[in-house]
Coordinates of C-alpha atoms in Angstrom, one line a residue:
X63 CA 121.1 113.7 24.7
X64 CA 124.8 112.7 25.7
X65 CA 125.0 111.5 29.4
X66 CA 128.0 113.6 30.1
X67 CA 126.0 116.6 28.7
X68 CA 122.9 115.6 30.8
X69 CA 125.2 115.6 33.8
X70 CA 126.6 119.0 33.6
X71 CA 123.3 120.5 32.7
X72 CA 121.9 118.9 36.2
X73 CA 125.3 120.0 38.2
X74 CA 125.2 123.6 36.8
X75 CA 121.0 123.5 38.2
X76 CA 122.2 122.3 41.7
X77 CA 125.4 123.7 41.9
X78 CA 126.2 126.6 39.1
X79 CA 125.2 129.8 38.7
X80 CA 121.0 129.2 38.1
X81 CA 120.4 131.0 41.2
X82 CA 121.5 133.8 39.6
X83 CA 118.8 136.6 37.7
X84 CA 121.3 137.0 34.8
X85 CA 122.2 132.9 34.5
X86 CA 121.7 130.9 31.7
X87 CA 119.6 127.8 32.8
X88 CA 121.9 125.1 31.2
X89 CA 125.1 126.9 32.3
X90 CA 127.1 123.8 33.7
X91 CA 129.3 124.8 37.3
X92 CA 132.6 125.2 35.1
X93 CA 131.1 127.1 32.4
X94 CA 129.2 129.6 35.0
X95 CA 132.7 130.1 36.7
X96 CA 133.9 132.0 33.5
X97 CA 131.5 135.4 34.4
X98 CA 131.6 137.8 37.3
X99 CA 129.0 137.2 39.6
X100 CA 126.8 139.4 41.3
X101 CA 126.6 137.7 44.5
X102 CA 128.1 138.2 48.1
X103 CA 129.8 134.8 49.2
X104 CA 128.8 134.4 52.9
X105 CA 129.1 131.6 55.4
X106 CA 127.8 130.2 58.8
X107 CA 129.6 127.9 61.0
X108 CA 130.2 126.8 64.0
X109 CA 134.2 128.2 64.1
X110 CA 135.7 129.5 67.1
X111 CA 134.8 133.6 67.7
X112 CA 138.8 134.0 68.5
X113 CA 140.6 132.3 65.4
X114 CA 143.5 131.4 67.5
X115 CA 141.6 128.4 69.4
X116 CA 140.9 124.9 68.1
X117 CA 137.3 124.8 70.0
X118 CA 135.0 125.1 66.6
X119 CA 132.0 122.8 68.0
X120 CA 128.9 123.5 69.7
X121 CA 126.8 121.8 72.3
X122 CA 123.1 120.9 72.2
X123 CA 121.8 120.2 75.4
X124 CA 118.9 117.9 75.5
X125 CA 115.6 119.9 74.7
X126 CA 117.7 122.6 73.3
X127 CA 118.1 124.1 69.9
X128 CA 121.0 124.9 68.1
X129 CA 120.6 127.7 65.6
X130 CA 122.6 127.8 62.3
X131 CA 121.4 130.6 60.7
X132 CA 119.2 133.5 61.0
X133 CA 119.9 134.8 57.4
X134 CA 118.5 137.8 56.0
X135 CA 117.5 137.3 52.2
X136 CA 117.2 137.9 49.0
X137 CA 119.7 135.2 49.2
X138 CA 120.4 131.1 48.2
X139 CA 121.8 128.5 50.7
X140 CA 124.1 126.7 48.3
X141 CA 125.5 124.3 51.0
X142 CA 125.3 122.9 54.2
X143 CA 128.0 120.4 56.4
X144 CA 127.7 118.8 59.8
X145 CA 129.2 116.3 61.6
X146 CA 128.2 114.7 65.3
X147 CA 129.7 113.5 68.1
X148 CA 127.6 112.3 70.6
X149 CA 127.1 109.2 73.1
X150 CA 123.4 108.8 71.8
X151 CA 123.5 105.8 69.3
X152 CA 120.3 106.9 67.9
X153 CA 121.1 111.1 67.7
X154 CA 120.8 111.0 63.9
X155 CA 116.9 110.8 64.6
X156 CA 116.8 112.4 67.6
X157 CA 118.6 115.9 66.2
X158 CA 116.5 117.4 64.0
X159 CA 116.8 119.6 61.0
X160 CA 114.6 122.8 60.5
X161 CA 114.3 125.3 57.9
X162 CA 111.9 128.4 58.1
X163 CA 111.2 130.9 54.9
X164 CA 110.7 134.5 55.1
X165 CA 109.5 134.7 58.8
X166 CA 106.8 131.6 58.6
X167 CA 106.3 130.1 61.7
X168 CA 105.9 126.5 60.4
X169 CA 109.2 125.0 59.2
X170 CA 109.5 124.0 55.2
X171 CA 112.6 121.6 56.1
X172 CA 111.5 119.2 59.1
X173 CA 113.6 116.0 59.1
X174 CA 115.7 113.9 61.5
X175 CA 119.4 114.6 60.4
X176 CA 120.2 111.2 59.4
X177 CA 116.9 110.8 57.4
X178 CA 117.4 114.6 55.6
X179 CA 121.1 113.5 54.5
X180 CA 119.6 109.8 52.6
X181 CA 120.1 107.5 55.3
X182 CA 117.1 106.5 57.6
X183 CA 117.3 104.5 60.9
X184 CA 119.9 106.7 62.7
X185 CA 122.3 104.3 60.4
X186 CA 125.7 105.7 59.8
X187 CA 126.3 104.6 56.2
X188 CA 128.6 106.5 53.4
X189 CA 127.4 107.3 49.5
X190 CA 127.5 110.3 46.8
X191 CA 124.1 111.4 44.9
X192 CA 124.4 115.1 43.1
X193 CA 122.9 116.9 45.5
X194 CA 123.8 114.3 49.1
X195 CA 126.9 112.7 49.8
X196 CA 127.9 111.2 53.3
X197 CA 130.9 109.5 53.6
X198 CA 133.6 109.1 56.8
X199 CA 131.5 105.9 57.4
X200 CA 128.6 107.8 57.8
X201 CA 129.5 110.9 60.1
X202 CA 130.1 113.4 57.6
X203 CA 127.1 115.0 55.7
X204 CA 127.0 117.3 52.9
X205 CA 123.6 119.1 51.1
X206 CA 124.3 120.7 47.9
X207 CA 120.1 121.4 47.2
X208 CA 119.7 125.1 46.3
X209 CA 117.3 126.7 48.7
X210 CA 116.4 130.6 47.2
X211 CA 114.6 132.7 49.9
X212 CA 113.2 136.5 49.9
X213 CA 113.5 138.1 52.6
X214 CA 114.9 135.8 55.7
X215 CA 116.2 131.9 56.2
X216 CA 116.2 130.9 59.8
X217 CA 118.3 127.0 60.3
X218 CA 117.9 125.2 63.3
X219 CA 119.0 121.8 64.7
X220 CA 117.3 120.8 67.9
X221 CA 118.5 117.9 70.1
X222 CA 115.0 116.3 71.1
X223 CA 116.5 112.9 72.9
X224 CA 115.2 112.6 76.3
X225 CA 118.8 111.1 77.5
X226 CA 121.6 112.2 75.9
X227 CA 123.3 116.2 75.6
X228 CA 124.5 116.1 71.9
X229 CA 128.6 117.2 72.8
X230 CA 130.0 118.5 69.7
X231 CA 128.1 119.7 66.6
X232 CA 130.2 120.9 64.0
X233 CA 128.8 123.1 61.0
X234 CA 129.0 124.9 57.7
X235 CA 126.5 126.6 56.2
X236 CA 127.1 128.4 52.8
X237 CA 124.8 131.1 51.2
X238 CA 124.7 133.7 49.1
X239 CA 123.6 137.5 49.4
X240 CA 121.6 138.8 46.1
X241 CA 120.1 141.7 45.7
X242 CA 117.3 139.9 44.1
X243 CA 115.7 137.1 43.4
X244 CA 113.6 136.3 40.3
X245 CA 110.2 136.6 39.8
X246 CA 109.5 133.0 39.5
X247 CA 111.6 131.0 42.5
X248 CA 110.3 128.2 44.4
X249 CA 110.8 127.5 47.9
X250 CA 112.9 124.2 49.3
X251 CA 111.0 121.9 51.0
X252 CA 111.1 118.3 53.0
X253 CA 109.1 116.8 55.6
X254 CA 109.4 113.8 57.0
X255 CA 106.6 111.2 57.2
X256 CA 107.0 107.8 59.2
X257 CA 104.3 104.9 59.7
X258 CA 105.7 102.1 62.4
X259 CA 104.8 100.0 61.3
X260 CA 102.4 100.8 58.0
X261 CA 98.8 100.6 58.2
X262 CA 96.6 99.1 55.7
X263 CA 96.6 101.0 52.6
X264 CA 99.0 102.7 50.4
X265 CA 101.5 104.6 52.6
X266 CA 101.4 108.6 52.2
X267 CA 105.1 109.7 51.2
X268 CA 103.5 113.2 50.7
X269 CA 100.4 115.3 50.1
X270 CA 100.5 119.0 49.4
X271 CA 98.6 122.1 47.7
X272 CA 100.2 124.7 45.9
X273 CA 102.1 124.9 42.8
X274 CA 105.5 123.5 42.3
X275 CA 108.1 120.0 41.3
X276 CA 108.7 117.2 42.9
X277 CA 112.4 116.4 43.4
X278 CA 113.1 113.4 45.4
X279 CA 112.5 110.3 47.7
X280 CA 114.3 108.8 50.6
X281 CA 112.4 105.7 51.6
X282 CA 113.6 103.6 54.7
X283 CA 112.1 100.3 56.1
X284 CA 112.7 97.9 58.7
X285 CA 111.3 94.7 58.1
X286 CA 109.2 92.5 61.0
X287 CA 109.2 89.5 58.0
X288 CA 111.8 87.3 56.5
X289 CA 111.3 88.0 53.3
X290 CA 111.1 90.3 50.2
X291 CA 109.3 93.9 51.5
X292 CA 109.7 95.6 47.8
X293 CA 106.5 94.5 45.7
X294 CA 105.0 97.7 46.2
X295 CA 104.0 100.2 43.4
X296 CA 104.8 104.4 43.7
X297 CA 101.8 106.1 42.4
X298 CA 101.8 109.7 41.8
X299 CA 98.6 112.1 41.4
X300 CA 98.9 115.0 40.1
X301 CA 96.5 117.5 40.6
X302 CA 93.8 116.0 42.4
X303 CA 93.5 113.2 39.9
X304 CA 91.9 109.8 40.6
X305 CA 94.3 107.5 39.3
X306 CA 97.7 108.5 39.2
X307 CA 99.5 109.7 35.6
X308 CA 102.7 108.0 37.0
X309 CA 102.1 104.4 38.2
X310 CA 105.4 102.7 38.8
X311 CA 105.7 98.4 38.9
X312 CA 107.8 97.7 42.0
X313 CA 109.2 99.7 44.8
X314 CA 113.4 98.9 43.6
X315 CA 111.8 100.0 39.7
X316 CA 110.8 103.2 41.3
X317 CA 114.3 103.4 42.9
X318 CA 115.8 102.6 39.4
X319 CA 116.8 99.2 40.4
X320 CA 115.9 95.6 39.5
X321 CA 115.5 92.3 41.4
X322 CA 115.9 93.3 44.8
X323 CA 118.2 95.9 46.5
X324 CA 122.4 96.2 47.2
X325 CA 123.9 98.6 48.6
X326 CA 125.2 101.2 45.7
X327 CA 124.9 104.7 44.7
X328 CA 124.6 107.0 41.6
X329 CA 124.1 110.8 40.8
X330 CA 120.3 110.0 40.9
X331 CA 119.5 106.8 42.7
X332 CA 121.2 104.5 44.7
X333 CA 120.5 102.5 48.1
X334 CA 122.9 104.2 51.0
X335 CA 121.9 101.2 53.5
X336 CA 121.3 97.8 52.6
X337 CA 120.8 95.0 55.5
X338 CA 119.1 92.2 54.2
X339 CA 115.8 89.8 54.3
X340 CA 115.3 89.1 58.2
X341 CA 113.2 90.7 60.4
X342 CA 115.5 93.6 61.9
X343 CA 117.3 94.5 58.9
X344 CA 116.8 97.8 57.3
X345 CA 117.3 99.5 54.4
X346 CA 117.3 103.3 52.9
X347 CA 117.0 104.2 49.2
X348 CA 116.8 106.9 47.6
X349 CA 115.6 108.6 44.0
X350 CA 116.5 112.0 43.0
X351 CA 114.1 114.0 40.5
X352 CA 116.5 116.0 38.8
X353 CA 115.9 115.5 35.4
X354 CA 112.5 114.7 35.3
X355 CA 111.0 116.7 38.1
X356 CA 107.0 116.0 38.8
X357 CA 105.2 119.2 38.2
X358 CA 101.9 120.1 39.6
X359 CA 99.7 123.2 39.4
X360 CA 96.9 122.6 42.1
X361 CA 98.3 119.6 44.5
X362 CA 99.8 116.4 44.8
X363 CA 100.3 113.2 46.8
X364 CA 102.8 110.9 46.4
X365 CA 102.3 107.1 47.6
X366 CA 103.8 104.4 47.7
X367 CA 102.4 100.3 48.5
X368 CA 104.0 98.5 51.1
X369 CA 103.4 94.9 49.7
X370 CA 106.0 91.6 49.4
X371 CA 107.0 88.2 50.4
X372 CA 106.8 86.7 53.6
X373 CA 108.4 83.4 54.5
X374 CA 107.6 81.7 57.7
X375 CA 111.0 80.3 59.9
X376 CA 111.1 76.6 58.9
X377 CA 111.0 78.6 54.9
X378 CA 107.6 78.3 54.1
X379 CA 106.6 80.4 51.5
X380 CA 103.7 82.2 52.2
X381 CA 103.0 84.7 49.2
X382 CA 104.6 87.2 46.7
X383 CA 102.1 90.0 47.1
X384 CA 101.2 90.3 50.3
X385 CA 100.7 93.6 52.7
X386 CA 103.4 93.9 55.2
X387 CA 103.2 96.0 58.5
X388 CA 107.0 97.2 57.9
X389 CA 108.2 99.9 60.0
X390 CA 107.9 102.5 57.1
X391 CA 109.7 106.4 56.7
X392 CA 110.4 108.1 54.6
X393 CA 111.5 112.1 53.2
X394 CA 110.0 114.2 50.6
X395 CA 112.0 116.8 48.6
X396 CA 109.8 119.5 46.4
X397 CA 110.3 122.9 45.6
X398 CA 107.0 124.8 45.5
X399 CA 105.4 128.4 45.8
X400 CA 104.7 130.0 47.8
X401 CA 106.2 128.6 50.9
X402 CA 104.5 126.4 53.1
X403 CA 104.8 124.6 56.6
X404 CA 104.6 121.6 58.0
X405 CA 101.1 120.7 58.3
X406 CA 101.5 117.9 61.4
X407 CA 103.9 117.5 64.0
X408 CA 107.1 115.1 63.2
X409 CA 106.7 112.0 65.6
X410 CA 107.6 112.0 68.7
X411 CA 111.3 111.0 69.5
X412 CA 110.6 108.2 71.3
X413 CA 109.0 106.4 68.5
X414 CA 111.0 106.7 65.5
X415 CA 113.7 103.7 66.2
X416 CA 112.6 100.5 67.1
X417 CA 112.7 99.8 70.8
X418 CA 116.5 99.0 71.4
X419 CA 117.6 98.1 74.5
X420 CA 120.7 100.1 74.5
X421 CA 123.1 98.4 77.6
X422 CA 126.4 100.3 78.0
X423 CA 129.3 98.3 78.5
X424 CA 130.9 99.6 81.8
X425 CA 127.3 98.7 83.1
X426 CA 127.7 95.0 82.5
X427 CA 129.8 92.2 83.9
X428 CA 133.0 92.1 82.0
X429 CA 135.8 89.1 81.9
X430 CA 139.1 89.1 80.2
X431 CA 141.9 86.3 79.8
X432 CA 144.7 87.2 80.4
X433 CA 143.2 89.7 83.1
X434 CA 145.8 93.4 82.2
X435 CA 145.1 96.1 80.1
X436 CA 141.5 96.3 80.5
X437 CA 140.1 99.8 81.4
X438 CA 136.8 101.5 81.3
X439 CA 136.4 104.5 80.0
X440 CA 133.0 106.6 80.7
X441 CA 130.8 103.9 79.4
X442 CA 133.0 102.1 77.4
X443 CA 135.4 99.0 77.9
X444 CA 138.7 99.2 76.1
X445 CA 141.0 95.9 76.4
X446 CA 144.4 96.0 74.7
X447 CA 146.4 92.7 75.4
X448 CA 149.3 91.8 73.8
X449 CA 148.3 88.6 72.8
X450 CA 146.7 87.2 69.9
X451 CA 144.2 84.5 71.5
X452 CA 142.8 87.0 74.6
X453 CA 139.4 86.9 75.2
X454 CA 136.8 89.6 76.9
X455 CA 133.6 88.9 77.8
X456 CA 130.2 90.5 78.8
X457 CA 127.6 88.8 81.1
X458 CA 124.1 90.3 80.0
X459 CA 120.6 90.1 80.8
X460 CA 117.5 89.3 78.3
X461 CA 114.8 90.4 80.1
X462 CA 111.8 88.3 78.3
X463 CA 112.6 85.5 76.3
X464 CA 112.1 85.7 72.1
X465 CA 113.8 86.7 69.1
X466 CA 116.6 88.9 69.3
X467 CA 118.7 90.8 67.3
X468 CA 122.1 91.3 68.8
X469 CA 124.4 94.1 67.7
X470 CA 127.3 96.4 69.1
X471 CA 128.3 99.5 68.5
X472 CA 132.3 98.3 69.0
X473 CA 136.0 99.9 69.2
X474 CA 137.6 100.4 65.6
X475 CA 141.6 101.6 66.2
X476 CA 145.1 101.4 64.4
X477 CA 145.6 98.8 67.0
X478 CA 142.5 96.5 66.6
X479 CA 142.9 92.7 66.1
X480 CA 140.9 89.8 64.8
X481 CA 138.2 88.5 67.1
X482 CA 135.3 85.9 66.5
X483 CA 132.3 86.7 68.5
X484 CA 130.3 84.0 70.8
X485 CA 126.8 83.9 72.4
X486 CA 126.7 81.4 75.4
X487 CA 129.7 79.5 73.8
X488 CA 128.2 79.3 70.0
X489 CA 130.1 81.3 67.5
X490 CA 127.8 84.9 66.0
X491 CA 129.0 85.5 62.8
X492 CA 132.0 86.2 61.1
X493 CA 135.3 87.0 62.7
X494 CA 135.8 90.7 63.1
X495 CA 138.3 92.5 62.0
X496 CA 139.2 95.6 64.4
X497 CA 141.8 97.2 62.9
X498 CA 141.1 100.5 61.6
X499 CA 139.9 101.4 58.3
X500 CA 138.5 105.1 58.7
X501 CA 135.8 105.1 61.8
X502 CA 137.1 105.1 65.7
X503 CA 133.7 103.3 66.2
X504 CA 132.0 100.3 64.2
X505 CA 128.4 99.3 64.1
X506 CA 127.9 95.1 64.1
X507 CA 124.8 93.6 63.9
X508 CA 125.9 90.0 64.9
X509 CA 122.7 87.8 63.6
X510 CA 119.4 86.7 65.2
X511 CA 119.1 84.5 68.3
X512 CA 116.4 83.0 70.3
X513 CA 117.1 83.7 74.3
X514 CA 115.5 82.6 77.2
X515 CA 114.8 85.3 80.1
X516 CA 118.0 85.4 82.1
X517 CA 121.6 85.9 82.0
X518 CA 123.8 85.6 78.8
X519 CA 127.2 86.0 77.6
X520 CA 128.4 87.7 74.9
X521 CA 132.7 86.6 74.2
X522 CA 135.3 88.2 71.6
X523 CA 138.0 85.4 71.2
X524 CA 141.2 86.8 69.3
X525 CA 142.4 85.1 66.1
X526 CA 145.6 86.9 65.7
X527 CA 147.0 90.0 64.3
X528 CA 145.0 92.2 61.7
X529 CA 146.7 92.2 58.3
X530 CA 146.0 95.7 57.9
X531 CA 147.9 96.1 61.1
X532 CA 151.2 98.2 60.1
X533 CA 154.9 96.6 61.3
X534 CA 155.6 99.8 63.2
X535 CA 152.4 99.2 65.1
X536 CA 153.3 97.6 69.1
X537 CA 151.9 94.3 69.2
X538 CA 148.4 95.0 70.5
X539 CA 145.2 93.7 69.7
X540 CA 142.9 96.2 70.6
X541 CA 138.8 95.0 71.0
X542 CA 136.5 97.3 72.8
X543 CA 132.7 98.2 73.4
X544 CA 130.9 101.0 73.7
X545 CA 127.0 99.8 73.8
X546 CA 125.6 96.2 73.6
X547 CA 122.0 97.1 71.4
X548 CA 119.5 94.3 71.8
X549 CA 116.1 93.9 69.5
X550 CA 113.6 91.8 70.6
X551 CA 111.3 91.6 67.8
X552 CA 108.4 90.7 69.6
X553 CA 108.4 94.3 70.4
X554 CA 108.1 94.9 67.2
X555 CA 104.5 96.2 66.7
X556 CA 103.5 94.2 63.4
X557 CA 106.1 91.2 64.2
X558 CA 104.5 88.3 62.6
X559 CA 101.5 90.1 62.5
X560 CA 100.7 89.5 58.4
X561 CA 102.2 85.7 58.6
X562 CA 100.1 84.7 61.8
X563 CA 96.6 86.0 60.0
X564 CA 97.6 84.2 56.6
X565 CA 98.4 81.1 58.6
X566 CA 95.1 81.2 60.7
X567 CA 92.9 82.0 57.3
X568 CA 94.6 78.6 56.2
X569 CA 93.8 76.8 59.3
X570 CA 90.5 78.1 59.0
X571 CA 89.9 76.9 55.5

């Protein structure tokens, strides 16, 4: 089969007509527009009641939930948009997504919002799949899966951070009213799943009874090694089987990749966050089902190994194969029938990020040279000079000495200049460049250091004018913070943990 035919048959099965009782399965989304349809268009969103005012957001204060929809069926949710603002760094795990079918009292759909939409972490990272596609550097989402229900859909987003009120939630969500459905539809489903970090064993991406497909992965993992974490094998079994009918040779083969991971996407697979090989950095992929959905009649569990390379930090090479204690989640997609719900509750809030220290900026000491133009605004310290050499600066406490990773969640505006970052007078990193390219706010994870308990100082040092800055632009060089996010790895349950046992069985021998 052509590609091009392949990829119209898939988009007319996510996003034509299929839903449909009189559709032809392998009408394509063009092709399906040619005949009258038998549906009622309808839509939820989070618009304004009077259409005259501009205030289309809603609020989520913390331990509330936000309801989307309370839809009465037969009917298909086609598609759903959000987008966030909020002043927690981490919301996209704290909100969560819920779906409940036909009155159950157990959600189908239980994911952290981030995670549901293919990026793990409470990362803000843009890609297109078929049915997913996030871009505006990570704050806009969009779900085309087709979600049939009977007789009711109930949405929710609930805002389950402990700190932060979620200030503006803004939402479509697009359905549409049948008079009935066919005999034979299966129900949407995703559940979340998280290990931090894995245990011994193969790591449990999903286990369910009933009869249905399997449709997709995202997989996210933040490593505790330098080193390789993708040696693992995914292993399907399918129907209460012993040893899996689909045994895969690597984690990035099962992701449809090859020697290691970039960042990239496709229609089917892709990885939407990529951040490297050092203890800290994470990564998200995902695989998408579409054409070669895993059926099952009885049951099936879906598991995945969570073995690699670990070097030790003067590069010693410890093994290939090895079991790493990764922090490990990940997100089922299957459509099954009937309907079922989630079968444990998702982890607690508090435990699905890493422990950041999260220090706002206002909060800290700050410096600038020359000393004008520096404001604070809420948490956040905005310095504009007019100068190409300033420099701002932020005294900062490590509270226990180790390894940390260091990043900032930093201003990002038409007026933004070049600035080389400093710890304690030793350049971290690259020089930034500030000036805008589509976010107001930009995520930098400056590199690993080693700090003693005590105070240090973190210093942006212009280097001139952005050359994306415009000539009509005043001559204003713009760097600013909003949080200072510290990792120190040795909180990190599972830091070192595999490397420190394979050294001592050494020293042992």
């Amino acid at each position: 089969m052509h590609v091009h035919k392949l990829y119209a048959i898939i988009v007319g099965l996510l996003v034509g007509t299929a839903a449909c009782s009189d559709a032809r399965p392998n009408d394509s989304v063009l092709e399906g527009l040619t005949r009258l349809q038998a549906f009622e268009t309808r839509r939820e969103s989070s618009a304004h009641e009077d259409l005259q005012k501009n205030g289309d957001a809603r609020s989520i204060e913390i331990g509330e939930t936000l309801v989307l929809g309370e839809l009465e069926g037969p009917g298909v949710i086609t598609h759903i948009w959000c987008t966030v603002a909020s002043e927690d760094p981490f919301y996209a795990r704290s909100l969560v997504l819920r779906i409940y079918w036909d009155g159950m009292e157990r959600p189908s759909v239980e994911a952290p919002l981030g995670d549901f939409f293919g990026v793990g972490h409470s990362a803000h990272s843009s890609f297109t799949s078929l049915p997913v596609a996030v871009s505006s550097e990570g704050r806009a989402r969009n779900c085309f899966w087709r979600m049939p229900f009977r007789e009711s859909a109930r949405v929710t987003v609930t805002n389950e951070s402990d700190t932060y009120r979620t200030g503006s939630f803004y939402y479509y969500l697009d359905w549409q009213k049948h008079d009935s459905m066919p005999d034979d539809i299966a129900y949407f489903h995703a559940r979340y799943r998280q290990e931090h970090p894995a245990r011994p064993g193969d790591y449990t991406i999903l286990e369910t009874r009933g009869r249905g497909h399997y449709v997709g992965t995202v997989h996210s993992a933040q490593q505790v090694e330098i080193g390789w974490f993708g040696e693992g094998d995914d292993r399907f079994y399918v129907d209460g089987e012993d040893y899996p009918s689909l045994s895969g040779t690597g984690t990035e083969d099962y992701f449809c990749d090859a020697w290691g991971f970039r960042q990239f996407s496709t229609p089917f697979y892709g990885v939407s966050l990529w951040e490297g090989y050092f203890p800290g950095d994470r990564v998200t992929a995902y695989r998408w089902h579409l054409s070669d959905p895993v059926t099952f009649k009885k049951l099936l569990k879906v598991q995945i190994e969570h073995r690699g390379s670990i070097f030790t930090e003067t590069v010693e090479h410890l093994g290939q194969f090895i079991e790493r204690p990764d922090w490990i989640s990940s997100v089922a997609f299957w459509y099954q029938s009937p309907a079922v719900g989630a079968d444990e509750p998702i982890a607690p809030v508090a435990e699905r990020v890493a422990p950041y220290r999260v220090l706002r900026a206002a909060d800290l000491e700050v410096r600038a040279e020359p000393d004008m133009m520096l404001q604070k605004d809420g948490g956040a310290v905005n310095y504009m000079p007019a100068t190409g050499d300033a420099k701002l600066e932020f005294d900062f406490d490590a509270t226990d000495a180790g390894m940390y990773q260091l990043n900032a969640v930093l201003y990002h505006s038409v007026v933004g200049g070049k600035y080389q970052p400093f710890l304690d007078g030793k350049p971290l990193g690259q020089t930034l460049d500030l000036c805008i390219q589509g976010a107001d706010w930009l995520w930098v994870r400056f590199d690993l250091a080693r700090l003693e308990s005590g105070k240090h100082t973190l210093r942006f040092e212009g280097r001139g004018v952005s050359p994306n800055k415009r000539s009509l632009i005043p001559t204003v060089n713009q760097v600013g913070m909003y949080y200072l996010v510290l990792l120190r790895l040795e909180d990190m349950e599972g830091y070192h943990a595999e490397m420190n046992r394979i050294l001592q069985e050494r020293q042992q021998k």
